[in-house]
CSV table of C-alpha atoms in Angstrom, one decimal:
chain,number,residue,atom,x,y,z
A,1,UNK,CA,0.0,0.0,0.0
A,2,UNK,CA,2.9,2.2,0.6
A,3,UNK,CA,4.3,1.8,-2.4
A,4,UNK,CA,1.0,2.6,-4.5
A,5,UNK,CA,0.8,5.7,-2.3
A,6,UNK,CA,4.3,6.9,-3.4
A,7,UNK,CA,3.7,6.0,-6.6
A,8,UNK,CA,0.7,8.4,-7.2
A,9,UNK,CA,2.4,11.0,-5.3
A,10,UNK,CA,5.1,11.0,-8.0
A,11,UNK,CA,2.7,11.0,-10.8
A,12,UNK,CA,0.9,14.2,-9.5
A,13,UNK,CA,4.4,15.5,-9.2
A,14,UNK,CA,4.9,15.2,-12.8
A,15,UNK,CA,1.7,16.2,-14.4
A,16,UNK,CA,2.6,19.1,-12.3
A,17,UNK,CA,5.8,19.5,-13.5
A,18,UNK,CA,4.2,18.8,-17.5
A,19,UNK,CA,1.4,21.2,-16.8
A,20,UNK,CA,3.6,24.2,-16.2
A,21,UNK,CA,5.9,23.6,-18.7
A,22,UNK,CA,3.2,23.3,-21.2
A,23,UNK,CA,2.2,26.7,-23.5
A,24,UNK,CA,-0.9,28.2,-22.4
A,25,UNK,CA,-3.4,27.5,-25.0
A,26,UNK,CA,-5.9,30.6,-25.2
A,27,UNK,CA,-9.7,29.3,-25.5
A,28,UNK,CA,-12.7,31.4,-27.3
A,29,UNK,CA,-15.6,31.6,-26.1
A,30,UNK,CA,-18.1,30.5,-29.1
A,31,UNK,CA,-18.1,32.5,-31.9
A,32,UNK,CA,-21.0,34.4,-33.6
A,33,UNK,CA,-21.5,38.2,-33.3
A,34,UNK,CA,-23.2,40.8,-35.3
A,35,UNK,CA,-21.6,44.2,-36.2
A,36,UNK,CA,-23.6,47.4,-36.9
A,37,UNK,CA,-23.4,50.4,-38.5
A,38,UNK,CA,-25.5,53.7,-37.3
A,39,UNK,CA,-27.0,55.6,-39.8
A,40,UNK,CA,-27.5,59.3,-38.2
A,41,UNK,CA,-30.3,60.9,-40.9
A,42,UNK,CA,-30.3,64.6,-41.1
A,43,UNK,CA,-33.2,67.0,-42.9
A,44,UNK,CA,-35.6,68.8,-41.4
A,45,UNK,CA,-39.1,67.0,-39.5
A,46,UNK,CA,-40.8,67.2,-43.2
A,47,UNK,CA,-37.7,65.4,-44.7
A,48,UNK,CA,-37.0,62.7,-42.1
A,49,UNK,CA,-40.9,62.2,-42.2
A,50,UNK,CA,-40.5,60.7,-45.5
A,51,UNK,CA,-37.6,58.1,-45.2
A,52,UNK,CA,-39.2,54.6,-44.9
A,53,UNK,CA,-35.9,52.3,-45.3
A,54,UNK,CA,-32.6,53.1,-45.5
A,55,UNK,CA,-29.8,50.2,-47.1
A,56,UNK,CA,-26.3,50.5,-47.1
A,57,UNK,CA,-24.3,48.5,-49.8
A,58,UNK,CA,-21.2,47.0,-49.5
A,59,UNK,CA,-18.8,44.7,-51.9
A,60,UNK,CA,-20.8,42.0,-51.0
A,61,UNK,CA,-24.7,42.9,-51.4
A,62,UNK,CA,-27.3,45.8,-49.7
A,63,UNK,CA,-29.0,45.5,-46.3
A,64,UNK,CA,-32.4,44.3,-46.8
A,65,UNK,CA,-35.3,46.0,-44.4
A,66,UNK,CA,-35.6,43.8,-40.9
A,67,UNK,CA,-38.9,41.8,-41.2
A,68,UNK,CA,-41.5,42.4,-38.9
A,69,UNK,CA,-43.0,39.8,-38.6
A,70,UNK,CA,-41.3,36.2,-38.3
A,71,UNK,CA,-41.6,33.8,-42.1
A,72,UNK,CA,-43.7,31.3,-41.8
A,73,UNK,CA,-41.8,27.7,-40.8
A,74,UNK,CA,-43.1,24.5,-42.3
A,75,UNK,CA,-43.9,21.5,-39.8
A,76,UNK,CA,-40.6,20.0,-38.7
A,77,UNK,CA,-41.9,17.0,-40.1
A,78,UNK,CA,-41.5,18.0,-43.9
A,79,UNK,CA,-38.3,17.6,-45.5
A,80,UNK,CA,-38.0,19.8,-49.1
A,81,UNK,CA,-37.3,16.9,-52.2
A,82,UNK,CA,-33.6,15.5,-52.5
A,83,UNK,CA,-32.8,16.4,-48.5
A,84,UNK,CA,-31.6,13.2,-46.5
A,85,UNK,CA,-32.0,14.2,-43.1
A,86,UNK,CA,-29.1,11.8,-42.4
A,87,UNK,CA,-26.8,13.1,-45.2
A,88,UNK,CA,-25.6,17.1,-44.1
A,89,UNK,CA,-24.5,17.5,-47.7
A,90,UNK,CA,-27.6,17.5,-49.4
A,91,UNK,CA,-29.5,20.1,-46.8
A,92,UNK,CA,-29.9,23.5,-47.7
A,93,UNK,CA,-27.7,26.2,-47.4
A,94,UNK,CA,-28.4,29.7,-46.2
A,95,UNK,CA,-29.1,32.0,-48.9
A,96,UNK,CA,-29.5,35.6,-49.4
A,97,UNK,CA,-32.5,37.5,-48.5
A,98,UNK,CA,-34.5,39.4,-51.3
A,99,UNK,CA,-32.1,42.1,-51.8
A,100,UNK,CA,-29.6,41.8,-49.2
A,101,UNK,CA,-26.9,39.0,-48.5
A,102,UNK,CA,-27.9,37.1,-45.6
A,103,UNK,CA,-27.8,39.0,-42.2
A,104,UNK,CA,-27.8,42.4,-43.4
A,105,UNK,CA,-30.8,43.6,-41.7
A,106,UNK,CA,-31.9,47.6,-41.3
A,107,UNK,CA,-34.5,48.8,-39.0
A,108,UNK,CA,-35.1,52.6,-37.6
A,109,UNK,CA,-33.7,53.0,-34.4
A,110,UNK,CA,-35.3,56.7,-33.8
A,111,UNK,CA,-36.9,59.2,-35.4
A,112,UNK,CA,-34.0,60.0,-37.3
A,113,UNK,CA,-31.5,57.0,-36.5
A,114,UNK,CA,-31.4,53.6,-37.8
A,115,UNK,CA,-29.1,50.7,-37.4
A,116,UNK,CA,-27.7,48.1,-39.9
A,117,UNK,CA,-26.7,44.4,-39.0
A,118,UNK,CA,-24.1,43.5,-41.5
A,119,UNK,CA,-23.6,39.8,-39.8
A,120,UNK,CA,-19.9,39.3,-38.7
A,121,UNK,CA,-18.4,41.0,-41.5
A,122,UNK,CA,-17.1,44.5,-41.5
A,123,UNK,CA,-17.1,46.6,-44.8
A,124,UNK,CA,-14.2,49.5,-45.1
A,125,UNK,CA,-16.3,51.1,-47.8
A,126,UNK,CA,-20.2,51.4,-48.4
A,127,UNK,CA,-22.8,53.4,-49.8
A,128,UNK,CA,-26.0,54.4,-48.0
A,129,UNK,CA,-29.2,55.6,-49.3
A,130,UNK,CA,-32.7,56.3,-48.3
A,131,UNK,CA,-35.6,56.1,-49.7
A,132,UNK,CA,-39.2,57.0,-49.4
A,133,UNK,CA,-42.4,54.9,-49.6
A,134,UNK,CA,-42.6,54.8,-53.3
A,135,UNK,CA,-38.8,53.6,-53.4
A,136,UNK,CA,-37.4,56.9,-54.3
A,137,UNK,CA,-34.1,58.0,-53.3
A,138,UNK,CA,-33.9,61.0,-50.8
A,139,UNK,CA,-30.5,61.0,-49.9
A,140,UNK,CA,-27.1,59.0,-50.5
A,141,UNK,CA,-23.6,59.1,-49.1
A,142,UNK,CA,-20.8,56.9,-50.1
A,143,UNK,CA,-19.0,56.5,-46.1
A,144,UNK,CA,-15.1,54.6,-45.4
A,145,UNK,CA,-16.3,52.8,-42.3
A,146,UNK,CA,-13.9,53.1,-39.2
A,147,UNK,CA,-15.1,50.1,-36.9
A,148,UNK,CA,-14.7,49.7,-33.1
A,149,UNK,CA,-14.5,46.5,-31.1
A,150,UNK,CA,-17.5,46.6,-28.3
A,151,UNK,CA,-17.3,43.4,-27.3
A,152,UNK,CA,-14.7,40.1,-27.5
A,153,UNK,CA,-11.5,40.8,-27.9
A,154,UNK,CA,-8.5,40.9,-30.6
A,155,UNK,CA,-7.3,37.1,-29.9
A,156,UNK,CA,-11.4,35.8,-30.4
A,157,UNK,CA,-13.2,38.5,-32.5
A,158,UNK,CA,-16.3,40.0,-31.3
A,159,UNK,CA,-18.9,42.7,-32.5
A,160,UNK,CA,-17.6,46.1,-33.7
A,161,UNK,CA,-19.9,49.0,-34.3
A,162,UNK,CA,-18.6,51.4,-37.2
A,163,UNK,CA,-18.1,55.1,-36.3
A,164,UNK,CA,-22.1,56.5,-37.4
A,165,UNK,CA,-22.8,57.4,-41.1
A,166,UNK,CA,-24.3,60.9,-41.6
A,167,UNK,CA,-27.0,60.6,-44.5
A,168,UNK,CA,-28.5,64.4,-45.3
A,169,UNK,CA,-31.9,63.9,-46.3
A,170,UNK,CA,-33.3,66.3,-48.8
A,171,UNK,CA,-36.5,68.5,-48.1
A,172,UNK,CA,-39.7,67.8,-49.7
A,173,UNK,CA,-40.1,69.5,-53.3
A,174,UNK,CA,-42.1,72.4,-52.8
């Protein structure tokens, strides 16, 4: 018994030993963030009155308006033709939404504010525009995004917020 006693003893010693010899390995949290980018709209009441979406365009695609109400989901139970459940390669993949890649959502924020979700990604260039009700365009800037960690850290990633975009809106035609 004694001996089994010293004999564990010295294997502690060792992992010991191992343990701080070995490189600290750094571990990340898990991953998935979304970046936005503020849209500051400026015009007078009448002007900002009219804007009912603003998009912002990247290399990659435009922001598509956030939906306000949730897509319908088909029953679990119904799998689209040529899926095997059992077989990942054959499920589908994400797409785009209509107009926008997938992710890039915009939604007002504020009377004259709104905010866009451009997924994890993080444009250095992109042009903004707003638009009224009939889709017409009442203001656009082209804006170099300068982003800003908020969360995470350099090591891992996490969301970044880009400095806000100022879009002048023009008045109403008299």
């Amino acid at each position: 018994m004694r001996m089994r006693a010293g004999a564990v003893a010295a294997t502690a010693t060792a992992a010991v030993v191992l343990v701080g010899c070995a490189p600290l390995v750094k571990a990340c949290p898990d991953i998935g963030w979304i970046n936005t980018v503020t849209v500051q709209l400026e015009g007078d009441d009448n002007a900002l009155a009219r804007v009912a979406e603003v998009q912002l365009c990247d290399e990659v695609g435009c922001s598509a308006p956030l939906l306000s109400t949730p897509l319908p989901l088909e029953p679990l139970t119904t799998v689209p033709p040529g899926v095997d459940v059992d077989d990942p390669s054959t499920w589908p993949q994400p797409t785009s939404v209509p107009g926008g890649p997938l992710y890039y959502n915009a939604y007002a924020s504020g009377r004259d504010s709104w905010m866009v979700d451009v997924g994890m990604s993080a444009p250095e260039t992109a042009e903004v525009r707003a638009f009224d009700a009939q889709g017409a365009v009442l203001g656009e800037v082209s804006a170099t995004l300068q982003w800003v960690r908020v969360g995470g850290s350099a090591e891992c990633g996490g969301p970044m917020q880009a400095d806000p975009v100022v879009l002048p809106i023009a008045p109403p035609a008299p």
